[in-house]
PDB file of C-alpha atoms and ligand atoms in Angstrom:
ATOM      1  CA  UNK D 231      59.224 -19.643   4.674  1.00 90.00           C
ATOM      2  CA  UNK D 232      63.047 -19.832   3.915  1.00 96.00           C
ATOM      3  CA  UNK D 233      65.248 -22.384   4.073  1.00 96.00           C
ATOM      4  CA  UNK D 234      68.661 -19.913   3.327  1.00 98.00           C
ATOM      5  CA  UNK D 235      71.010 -20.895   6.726  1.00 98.00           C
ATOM      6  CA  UNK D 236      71.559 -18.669   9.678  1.00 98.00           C
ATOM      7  CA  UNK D 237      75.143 -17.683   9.790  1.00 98.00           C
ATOM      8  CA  UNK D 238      77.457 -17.282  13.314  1.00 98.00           C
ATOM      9  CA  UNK D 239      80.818 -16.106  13.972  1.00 98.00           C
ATOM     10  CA  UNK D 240      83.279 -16.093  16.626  1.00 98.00           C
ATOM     11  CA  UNK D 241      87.052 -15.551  17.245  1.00 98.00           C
ATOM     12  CA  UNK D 242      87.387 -19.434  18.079  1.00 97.00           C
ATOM     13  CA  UNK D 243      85.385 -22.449  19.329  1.00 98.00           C
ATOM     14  CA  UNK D 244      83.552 -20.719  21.805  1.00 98.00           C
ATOM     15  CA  UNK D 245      80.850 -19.530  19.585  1.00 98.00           C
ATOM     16  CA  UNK D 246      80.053 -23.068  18.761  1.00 98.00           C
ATOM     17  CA  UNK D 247      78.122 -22.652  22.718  1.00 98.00           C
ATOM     18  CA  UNK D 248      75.974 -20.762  20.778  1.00 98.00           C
ATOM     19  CA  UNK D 249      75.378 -22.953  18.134  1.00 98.00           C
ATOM     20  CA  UNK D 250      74.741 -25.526  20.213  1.00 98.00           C
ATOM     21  CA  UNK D 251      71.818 -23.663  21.865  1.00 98.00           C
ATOM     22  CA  UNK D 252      70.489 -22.671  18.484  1.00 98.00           C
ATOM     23  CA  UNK D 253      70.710 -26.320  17.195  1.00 97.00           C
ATOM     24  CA  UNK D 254      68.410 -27.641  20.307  1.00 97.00           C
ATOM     25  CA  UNK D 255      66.057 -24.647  19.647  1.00 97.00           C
ATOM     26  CA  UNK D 256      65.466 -24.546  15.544  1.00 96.00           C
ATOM     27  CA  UNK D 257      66.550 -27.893  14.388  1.00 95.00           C
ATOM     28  CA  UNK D 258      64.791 -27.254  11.058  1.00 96.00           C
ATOM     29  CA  UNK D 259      67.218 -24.286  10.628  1.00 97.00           C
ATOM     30  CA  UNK D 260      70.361 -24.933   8.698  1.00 98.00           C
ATOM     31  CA  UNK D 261      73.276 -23.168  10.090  1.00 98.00           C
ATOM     32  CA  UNK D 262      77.243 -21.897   8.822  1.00 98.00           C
ATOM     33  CA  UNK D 263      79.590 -21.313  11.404  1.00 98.00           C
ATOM     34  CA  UNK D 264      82.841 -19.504  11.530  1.00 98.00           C
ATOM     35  CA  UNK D 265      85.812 -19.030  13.848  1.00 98.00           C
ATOM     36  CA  UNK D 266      88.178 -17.342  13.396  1.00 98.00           C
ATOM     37  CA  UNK D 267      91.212 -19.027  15.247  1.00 98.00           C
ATOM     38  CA  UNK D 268      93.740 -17.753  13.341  1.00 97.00           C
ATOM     39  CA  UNK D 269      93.626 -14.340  15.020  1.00 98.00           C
ATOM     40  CA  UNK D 270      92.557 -15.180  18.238  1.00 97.00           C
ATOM     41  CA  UNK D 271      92.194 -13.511  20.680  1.00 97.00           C
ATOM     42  CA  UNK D 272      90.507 -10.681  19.783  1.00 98.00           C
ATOM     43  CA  UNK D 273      89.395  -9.313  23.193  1.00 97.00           C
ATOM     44  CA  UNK D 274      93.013  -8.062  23.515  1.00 96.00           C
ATOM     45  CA  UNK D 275      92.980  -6.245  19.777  1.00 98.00           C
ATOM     46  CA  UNK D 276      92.046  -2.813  18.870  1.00 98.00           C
ATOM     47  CA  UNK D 277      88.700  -1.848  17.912  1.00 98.00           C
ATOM     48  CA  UNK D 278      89.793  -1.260  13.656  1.00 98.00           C
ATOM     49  CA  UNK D 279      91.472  -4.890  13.930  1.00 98.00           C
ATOM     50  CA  UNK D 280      88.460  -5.996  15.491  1.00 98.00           C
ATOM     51  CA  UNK D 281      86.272  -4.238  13.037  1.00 98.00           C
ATOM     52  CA  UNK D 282      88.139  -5.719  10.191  1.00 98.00           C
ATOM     53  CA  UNK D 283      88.155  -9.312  11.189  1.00 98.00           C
ATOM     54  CA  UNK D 284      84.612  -9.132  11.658  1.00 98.00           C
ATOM     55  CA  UNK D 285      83.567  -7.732   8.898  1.00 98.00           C
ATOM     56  CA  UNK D 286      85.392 -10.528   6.844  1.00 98.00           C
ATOM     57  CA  UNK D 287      83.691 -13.159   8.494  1.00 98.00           C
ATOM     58  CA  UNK D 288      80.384 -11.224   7.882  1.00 98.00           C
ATOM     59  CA  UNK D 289      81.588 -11.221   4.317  1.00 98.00           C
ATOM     60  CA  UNK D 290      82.012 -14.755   4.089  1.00 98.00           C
ATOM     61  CA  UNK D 291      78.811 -15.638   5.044  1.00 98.00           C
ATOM     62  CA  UNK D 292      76.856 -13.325   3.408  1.00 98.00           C
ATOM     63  CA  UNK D 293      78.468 -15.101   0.462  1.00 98.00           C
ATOM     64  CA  UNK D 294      76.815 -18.013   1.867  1.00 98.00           C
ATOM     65  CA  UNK D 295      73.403 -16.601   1.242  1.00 98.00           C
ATOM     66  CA  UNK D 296      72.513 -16.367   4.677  1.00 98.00           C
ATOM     67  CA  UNK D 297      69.541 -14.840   6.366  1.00 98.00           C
ATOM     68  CA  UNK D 298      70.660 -13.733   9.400  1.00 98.00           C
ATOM     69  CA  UNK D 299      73.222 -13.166  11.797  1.00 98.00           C
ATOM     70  CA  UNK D 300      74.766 -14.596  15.007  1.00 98.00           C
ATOM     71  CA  UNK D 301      77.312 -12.390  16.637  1.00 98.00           C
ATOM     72  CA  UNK D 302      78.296 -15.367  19.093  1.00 98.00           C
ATOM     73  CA  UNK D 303      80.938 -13.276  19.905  1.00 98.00           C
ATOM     74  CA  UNK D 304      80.932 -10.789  22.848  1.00 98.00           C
ATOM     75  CA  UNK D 305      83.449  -8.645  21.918  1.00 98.00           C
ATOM     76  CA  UNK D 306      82.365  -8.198  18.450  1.00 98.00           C
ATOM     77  CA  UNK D 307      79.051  -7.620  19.652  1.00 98.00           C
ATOM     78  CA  UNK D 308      80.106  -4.988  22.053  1.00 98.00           C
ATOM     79  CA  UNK D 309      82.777  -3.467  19.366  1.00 98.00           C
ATOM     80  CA  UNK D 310      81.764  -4.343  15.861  1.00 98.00           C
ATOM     81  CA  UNK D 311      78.317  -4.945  15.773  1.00 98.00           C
ATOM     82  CA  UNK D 312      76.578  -1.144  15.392  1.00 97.00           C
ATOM     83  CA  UNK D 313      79.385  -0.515  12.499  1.00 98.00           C
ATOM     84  CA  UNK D 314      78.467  -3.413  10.091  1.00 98.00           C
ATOM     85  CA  UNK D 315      74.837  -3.253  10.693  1.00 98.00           C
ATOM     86  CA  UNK D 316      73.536  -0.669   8.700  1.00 98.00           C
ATOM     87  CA  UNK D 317      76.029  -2.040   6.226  1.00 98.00           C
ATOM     88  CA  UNK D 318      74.147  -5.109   5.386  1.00 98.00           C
ATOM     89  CA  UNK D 319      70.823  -6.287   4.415  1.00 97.00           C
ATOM     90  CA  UNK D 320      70.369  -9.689   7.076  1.00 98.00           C
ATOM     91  CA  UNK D 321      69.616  -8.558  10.844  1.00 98.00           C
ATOM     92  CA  UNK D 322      72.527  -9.453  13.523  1.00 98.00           C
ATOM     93  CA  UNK D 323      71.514 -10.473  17.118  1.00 98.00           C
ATOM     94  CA  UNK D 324      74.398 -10.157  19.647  1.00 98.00           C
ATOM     95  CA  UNK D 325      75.456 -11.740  22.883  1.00 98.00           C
ATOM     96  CA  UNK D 326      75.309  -8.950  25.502  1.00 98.00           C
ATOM     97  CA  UNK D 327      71.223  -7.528  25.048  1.00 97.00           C
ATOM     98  CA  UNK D 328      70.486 -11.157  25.162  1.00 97.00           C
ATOM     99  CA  UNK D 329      72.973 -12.200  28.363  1.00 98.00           C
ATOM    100  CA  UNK D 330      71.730  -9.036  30.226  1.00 98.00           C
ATOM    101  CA  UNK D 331      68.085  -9.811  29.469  1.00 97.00           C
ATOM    102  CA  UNK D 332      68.887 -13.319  31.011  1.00 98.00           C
ATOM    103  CA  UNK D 333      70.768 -11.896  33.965  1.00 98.00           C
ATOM    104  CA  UNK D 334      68.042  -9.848  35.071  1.00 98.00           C
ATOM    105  CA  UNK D 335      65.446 -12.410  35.480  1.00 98.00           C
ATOM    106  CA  UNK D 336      67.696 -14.531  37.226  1.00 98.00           C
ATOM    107  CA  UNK D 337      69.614 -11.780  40.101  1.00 98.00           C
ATOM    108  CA  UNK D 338      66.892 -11.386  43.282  1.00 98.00           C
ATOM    109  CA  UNK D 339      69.442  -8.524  44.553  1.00 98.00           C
ATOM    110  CA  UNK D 340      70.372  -6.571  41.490  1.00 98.00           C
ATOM    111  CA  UNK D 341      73.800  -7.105  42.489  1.00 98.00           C
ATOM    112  CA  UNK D 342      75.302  -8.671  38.786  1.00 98.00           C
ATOM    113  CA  UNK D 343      78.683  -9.691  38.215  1.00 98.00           C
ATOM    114  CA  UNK D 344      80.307 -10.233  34.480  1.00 98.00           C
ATOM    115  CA  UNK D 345      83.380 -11.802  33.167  1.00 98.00           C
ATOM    116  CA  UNK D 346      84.486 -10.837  29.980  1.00 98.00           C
ATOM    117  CA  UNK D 347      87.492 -10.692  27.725  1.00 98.00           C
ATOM    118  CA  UNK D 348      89.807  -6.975  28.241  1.00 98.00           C
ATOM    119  CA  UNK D 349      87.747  -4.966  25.236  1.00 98.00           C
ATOM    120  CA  UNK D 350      84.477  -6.201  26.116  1.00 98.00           C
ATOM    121  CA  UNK D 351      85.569  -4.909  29.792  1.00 98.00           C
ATOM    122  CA  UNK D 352      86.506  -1.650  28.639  1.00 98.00           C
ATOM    123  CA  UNK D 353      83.522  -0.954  26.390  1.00 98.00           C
ATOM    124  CA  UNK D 354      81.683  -1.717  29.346  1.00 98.00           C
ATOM    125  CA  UNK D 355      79.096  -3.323  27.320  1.00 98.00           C
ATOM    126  CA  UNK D 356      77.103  -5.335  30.043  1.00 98.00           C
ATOM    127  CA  UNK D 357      77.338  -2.402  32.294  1.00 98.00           C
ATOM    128  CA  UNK D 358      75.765  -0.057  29.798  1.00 98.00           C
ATOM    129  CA  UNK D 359      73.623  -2.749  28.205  1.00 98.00           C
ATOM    130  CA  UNK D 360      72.313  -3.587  32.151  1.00 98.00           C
ATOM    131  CA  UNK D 361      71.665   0.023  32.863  1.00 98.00           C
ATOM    132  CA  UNK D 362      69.151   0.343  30.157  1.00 98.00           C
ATOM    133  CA  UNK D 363      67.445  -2.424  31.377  1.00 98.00           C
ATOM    134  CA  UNK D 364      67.282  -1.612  35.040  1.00 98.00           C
ATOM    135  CA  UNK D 365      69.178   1.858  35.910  1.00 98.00           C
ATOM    136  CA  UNK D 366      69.107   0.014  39.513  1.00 98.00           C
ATOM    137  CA  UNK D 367      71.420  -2.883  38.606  1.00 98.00           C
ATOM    138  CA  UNK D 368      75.321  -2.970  40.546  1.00 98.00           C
ATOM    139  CA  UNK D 369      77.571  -4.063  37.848  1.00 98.00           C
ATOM    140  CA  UNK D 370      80.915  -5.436  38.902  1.00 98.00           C
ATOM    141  CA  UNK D 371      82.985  -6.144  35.649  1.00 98.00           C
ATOM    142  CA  UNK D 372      85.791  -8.410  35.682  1.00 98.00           C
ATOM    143  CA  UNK D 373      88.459  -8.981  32.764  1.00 98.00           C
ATOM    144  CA  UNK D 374      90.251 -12.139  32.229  1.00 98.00           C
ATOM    145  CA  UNK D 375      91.916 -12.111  28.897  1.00 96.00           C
ATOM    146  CA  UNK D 376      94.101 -15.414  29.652  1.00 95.00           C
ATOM    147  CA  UNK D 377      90.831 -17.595  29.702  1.00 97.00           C
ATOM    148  CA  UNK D 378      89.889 -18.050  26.108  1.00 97.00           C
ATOM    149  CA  UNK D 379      93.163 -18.773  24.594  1.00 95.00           C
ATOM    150  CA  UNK D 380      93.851 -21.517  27.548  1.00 96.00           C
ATOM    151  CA  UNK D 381      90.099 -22.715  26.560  1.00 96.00           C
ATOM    152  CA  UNK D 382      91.278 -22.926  22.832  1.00 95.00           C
ATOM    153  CA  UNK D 383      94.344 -24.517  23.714  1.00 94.00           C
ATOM    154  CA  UNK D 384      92.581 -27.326  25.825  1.00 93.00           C
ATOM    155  CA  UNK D 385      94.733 -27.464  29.087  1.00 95.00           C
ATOM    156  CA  UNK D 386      94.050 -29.705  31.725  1.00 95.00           C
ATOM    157  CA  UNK D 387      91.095 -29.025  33.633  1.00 94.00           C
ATOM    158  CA  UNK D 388      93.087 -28.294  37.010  1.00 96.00           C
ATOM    159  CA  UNK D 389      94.955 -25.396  35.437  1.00 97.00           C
ATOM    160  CA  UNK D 390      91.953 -23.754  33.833  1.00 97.00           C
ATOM    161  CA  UNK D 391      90.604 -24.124  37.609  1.00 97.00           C
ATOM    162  CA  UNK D 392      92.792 -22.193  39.267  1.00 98.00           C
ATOM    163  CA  UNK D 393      92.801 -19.745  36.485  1.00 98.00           C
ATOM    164  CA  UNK D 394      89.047 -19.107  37.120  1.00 98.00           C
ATOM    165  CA  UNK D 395      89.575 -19.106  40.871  1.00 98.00           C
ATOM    166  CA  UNK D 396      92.214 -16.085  40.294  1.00 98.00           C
ATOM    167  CA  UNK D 397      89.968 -14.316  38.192  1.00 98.00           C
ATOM    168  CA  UNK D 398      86.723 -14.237  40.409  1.00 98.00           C
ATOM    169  CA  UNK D 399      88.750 -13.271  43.581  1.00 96.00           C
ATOM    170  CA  UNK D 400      86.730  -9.671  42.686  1.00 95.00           C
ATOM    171  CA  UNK D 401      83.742 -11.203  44.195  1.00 96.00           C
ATOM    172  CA  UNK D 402      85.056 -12.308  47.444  1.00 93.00           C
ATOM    173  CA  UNK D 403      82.649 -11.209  49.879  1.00 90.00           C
ATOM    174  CA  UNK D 404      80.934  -9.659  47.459  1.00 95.00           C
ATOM    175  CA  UNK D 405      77.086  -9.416  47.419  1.00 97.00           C
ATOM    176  CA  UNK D 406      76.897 -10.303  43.579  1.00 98.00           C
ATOM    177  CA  UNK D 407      74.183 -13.284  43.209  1.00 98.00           C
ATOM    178  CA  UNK D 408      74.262 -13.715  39.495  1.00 98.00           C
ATOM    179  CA  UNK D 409      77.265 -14.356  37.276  1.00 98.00           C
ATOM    180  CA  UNK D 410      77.323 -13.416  33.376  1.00 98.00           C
ATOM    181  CA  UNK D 411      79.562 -15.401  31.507  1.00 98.00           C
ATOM    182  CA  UNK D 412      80.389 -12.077  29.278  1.00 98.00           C
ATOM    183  CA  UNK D 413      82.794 -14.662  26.798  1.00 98.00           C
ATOM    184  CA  UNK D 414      80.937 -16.977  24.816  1.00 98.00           C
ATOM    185  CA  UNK D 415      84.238 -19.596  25.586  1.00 98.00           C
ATOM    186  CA  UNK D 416      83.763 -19.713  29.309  1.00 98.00           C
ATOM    187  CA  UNK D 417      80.704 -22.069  28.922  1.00 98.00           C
ATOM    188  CA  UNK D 418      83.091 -24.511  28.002  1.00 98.00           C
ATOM    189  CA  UNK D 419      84.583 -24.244  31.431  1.00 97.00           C
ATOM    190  CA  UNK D 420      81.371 -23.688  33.402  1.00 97.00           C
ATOM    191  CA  UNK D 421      82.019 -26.589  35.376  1.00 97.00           C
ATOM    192  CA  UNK D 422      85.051 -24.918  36.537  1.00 97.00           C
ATOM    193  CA  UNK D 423      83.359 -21.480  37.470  1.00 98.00           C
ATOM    194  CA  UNK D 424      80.385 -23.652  39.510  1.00 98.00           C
ATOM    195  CA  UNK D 425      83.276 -25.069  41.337  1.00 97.00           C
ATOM    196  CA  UNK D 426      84.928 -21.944  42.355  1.00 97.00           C
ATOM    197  CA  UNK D 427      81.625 -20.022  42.749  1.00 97.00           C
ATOM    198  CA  UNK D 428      79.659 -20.003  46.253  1.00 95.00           C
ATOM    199  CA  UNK D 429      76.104 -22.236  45.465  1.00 95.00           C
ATOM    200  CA  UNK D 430      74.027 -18.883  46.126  1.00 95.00           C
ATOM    201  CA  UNK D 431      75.703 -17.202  42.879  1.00 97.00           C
ATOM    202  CA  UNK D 432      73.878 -17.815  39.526  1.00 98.00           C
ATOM    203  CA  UNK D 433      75.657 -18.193  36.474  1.00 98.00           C
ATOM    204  CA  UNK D 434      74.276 -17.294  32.895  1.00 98.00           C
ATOM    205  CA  UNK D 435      75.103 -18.365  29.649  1.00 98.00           C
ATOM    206  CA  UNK D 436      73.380 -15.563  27.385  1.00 98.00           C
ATOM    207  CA  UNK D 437      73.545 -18.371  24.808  1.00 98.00           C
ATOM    208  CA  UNK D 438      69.944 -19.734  25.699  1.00 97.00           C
ATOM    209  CA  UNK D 439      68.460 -16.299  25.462  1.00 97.00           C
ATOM    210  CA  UNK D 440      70.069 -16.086  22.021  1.00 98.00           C
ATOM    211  CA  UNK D 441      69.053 -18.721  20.663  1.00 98.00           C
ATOM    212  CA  UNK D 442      65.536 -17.485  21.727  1.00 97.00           C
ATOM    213  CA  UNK D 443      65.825 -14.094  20.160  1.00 97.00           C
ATOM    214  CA  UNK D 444      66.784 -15.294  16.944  1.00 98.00           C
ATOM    215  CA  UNK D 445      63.805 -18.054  17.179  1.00 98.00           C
ATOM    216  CA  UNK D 446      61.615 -14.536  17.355  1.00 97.00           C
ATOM    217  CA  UNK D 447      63.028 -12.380  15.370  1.00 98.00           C
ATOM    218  CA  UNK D 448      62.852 -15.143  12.555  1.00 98.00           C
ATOM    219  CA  UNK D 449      59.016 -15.774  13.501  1.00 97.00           C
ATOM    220  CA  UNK D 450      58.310 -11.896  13.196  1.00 97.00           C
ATOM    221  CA  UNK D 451      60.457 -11.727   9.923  1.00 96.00           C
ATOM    222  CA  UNK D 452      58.435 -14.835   7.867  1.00 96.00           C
ATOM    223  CA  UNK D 453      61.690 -16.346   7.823  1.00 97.00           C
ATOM    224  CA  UNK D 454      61.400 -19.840   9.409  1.00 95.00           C
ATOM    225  CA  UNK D 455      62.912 -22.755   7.460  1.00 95.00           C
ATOM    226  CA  UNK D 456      60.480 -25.437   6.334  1.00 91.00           C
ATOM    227  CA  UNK D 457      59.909 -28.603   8.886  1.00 87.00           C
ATOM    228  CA  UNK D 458      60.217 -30.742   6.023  1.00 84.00           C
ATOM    229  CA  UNK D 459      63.773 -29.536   5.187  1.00 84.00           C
ATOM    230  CA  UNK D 460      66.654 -31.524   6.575  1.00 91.00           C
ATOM    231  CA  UNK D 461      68.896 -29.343   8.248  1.00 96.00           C
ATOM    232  CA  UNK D 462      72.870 -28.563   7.371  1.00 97.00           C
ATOM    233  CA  UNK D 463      75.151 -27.699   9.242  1.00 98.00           C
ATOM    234  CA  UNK D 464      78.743 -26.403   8.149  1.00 98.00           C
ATOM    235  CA  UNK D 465      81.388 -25.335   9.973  1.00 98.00           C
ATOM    236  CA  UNK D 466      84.772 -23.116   8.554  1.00 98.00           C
ATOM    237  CA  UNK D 467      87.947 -22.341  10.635  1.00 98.00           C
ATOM    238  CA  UNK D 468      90.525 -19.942   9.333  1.00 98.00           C
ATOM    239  CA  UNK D 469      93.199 -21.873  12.093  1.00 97.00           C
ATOM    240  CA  UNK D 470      94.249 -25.337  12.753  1.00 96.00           C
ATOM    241  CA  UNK D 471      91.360 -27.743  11.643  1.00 98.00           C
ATOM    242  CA  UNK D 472      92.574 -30.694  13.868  1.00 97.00           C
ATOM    243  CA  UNK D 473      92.656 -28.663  16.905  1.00 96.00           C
ATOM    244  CA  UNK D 474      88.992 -27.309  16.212  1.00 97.00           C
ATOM    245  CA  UNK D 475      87.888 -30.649  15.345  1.00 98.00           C
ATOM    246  CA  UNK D 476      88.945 -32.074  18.607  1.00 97.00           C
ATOM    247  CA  UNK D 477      87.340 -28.840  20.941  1.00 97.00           C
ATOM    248  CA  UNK D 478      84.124 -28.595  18.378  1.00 98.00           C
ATOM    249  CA  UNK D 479      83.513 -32.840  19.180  1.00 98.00           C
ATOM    250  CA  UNK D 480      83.477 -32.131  23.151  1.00 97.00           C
ATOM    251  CA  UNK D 481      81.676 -28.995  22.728  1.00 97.00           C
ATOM    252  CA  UNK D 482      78.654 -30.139  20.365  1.00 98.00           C
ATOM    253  CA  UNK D 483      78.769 -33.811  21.964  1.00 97.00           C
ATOM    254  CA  UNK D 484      78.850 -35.106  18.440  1.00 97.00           C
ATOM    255  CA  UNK D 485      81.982 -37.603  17.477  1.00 97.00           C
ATOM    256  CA  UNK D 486      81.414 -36.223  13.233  1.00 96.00           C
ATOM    257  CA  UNK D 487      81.829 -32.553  14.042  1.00 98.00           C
ATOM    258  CA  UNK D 488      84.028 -31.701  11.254  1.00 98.00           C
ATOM    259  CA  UNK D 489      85.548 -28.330  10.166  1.00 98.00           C
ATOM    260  CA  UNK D 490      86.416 -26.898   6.600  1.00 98.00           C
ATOM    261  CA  UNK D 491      89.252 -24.771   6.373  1.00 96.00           C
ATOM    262  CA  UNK D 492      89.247 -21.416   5.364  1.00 95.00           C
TER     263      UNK D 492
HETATM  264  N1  DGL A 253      84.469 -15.708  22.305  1.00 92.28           N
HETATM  265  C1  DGL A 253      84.854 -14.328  22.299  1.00 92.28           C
HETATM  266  C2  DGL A 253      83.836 -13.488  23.086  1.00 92.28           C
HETATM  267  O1  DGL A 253      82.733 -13.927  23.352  1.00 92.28           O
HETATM  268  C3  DGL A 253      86.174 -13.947  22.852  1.00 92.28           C
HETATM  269  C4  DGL A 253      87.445 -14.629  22.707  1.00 92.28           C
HETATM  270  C5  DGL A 253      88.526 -13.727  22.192  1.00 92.28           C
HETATM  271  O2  DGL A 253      89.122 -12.947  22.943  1.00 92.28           O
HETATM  272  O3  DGL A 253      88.751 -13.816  20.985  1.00 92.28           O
HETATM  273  O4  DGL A 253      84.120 -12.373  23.424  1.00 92.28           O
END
């Protein structure tokens, strides 16, 4: 038994999809969030910026006492995550094992598409992380670094639309049947990709199968909280509080979301 939080970080709001998912699974677990929104993006950084950032958000939680942590970030999974690993005592889960474990029990045809910010693209992190899995999976990758800094900035709903439309002409007459949402801001804007996506094409949000890897790895580990404890739940931005505060209400359906800043 513990009752120490679970930490997660992300660039901006989109890792609070994650949290979301985690919330619905453990809601005895406490949790700390943090985004990092004043250096947004980071899928268009270089891997020692990305490194860096990282590893200060991993150092602000572990001085939160924390027991382990989320990477509900894709492109620090697929960039910083091996690095600060053996650096630190708590276990990280990622995004992409978990997305691509997801993917695969969804696609009938092997045929997988995933959109992703520019470094997660070029690390080809689904692609590799796919192959492992199933050496016979067809990975079409797709970058589209304009979409999480429009989803941070909140545009209208028609603009972010065509945006996705642009950025999934790739799969035109395509075979691809499933759909990874490689950025853990696009499930902000799924409604937008289920418009511009033909019905037979499944989209995943890794977030669910996250949220289920860290249930298990905290089951194997002795590390559940107690169901008697009340759960917290804190959230830190190092960027504009207001404009968090607005996107984290809409995104966690709860009216109180409130975020410290950092
Ligand atoms: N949410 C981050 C991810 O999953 C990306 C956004 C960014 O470029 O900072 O990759």
């Amino acid at each position: 038994m513990d009752n120490r939080p679970i930490g997660l970080l992300d660039s901006g709001v989109g890792g609070l999809t994650v949290v979301k998912k985690v919330l619905e699974k453990m809601p005895h677990e406490s949790t700390i969030f943090i985004g990092d929104n004043a250096h947004i993006p980071y899928g268009d950084k270089s891997k020692e910026e990305i490194i860096a950032l990282t590893s200060k958000s991993v150092q602000f939680l572990l001085s939160q006492n924390v027991k382990l942590i989320i990477f509900a970030c894709n492109t620090a999974t697929a960039v910083a995550m091996e690095t600060i690993q053996p650096e630190i005592t708590p276990c990280i889960i990622g995004v992409v094992q978990a997305g691509s474990q997801a993917a695969l029990t969804k696609t009938q045809n092997k045929k997988i598409a995933v959109v992703a910010t520019a470094m997660t693209i070029a690390q080809h992190a689904y692609q590799k992380e796919l192959g492992k899995l199933d050496p016979e999976t067809q990975v079409t990758e797709i970058a589209a670094p304009e979409l999480a800094p429009m989803i941070e900035k909140n545009v209208a709903s028609a603009v972010k639309l065509a945006a996705v439309k642009k950025t999934l002409r790739p799969l035109a007459n395509s075979e691809v049947d499933t759909l990874i949402l490689g950025c853990t801001h696009y499930p902000i804007i799924q409604q937008e990709f289920r418009q511009a996506l033909p019905a037979n094409v499944q989209i995943v949000d890794p977030a669910d199968q996250v949220a289920e890897s860290a249930v298990l790895t905290l089951e194997k580990a002795g590390l559940n909280s107690s169901k008697a404890q009340h759960a917290q739940h804190e959230y830190y931005t190092t960027g504009d509080v207001l404009a968090v505060n607005q996107l984290g209400r809409i995104v966690l359906d709860d009216p109180d979301f409130s975020a410290y800043q950092l």
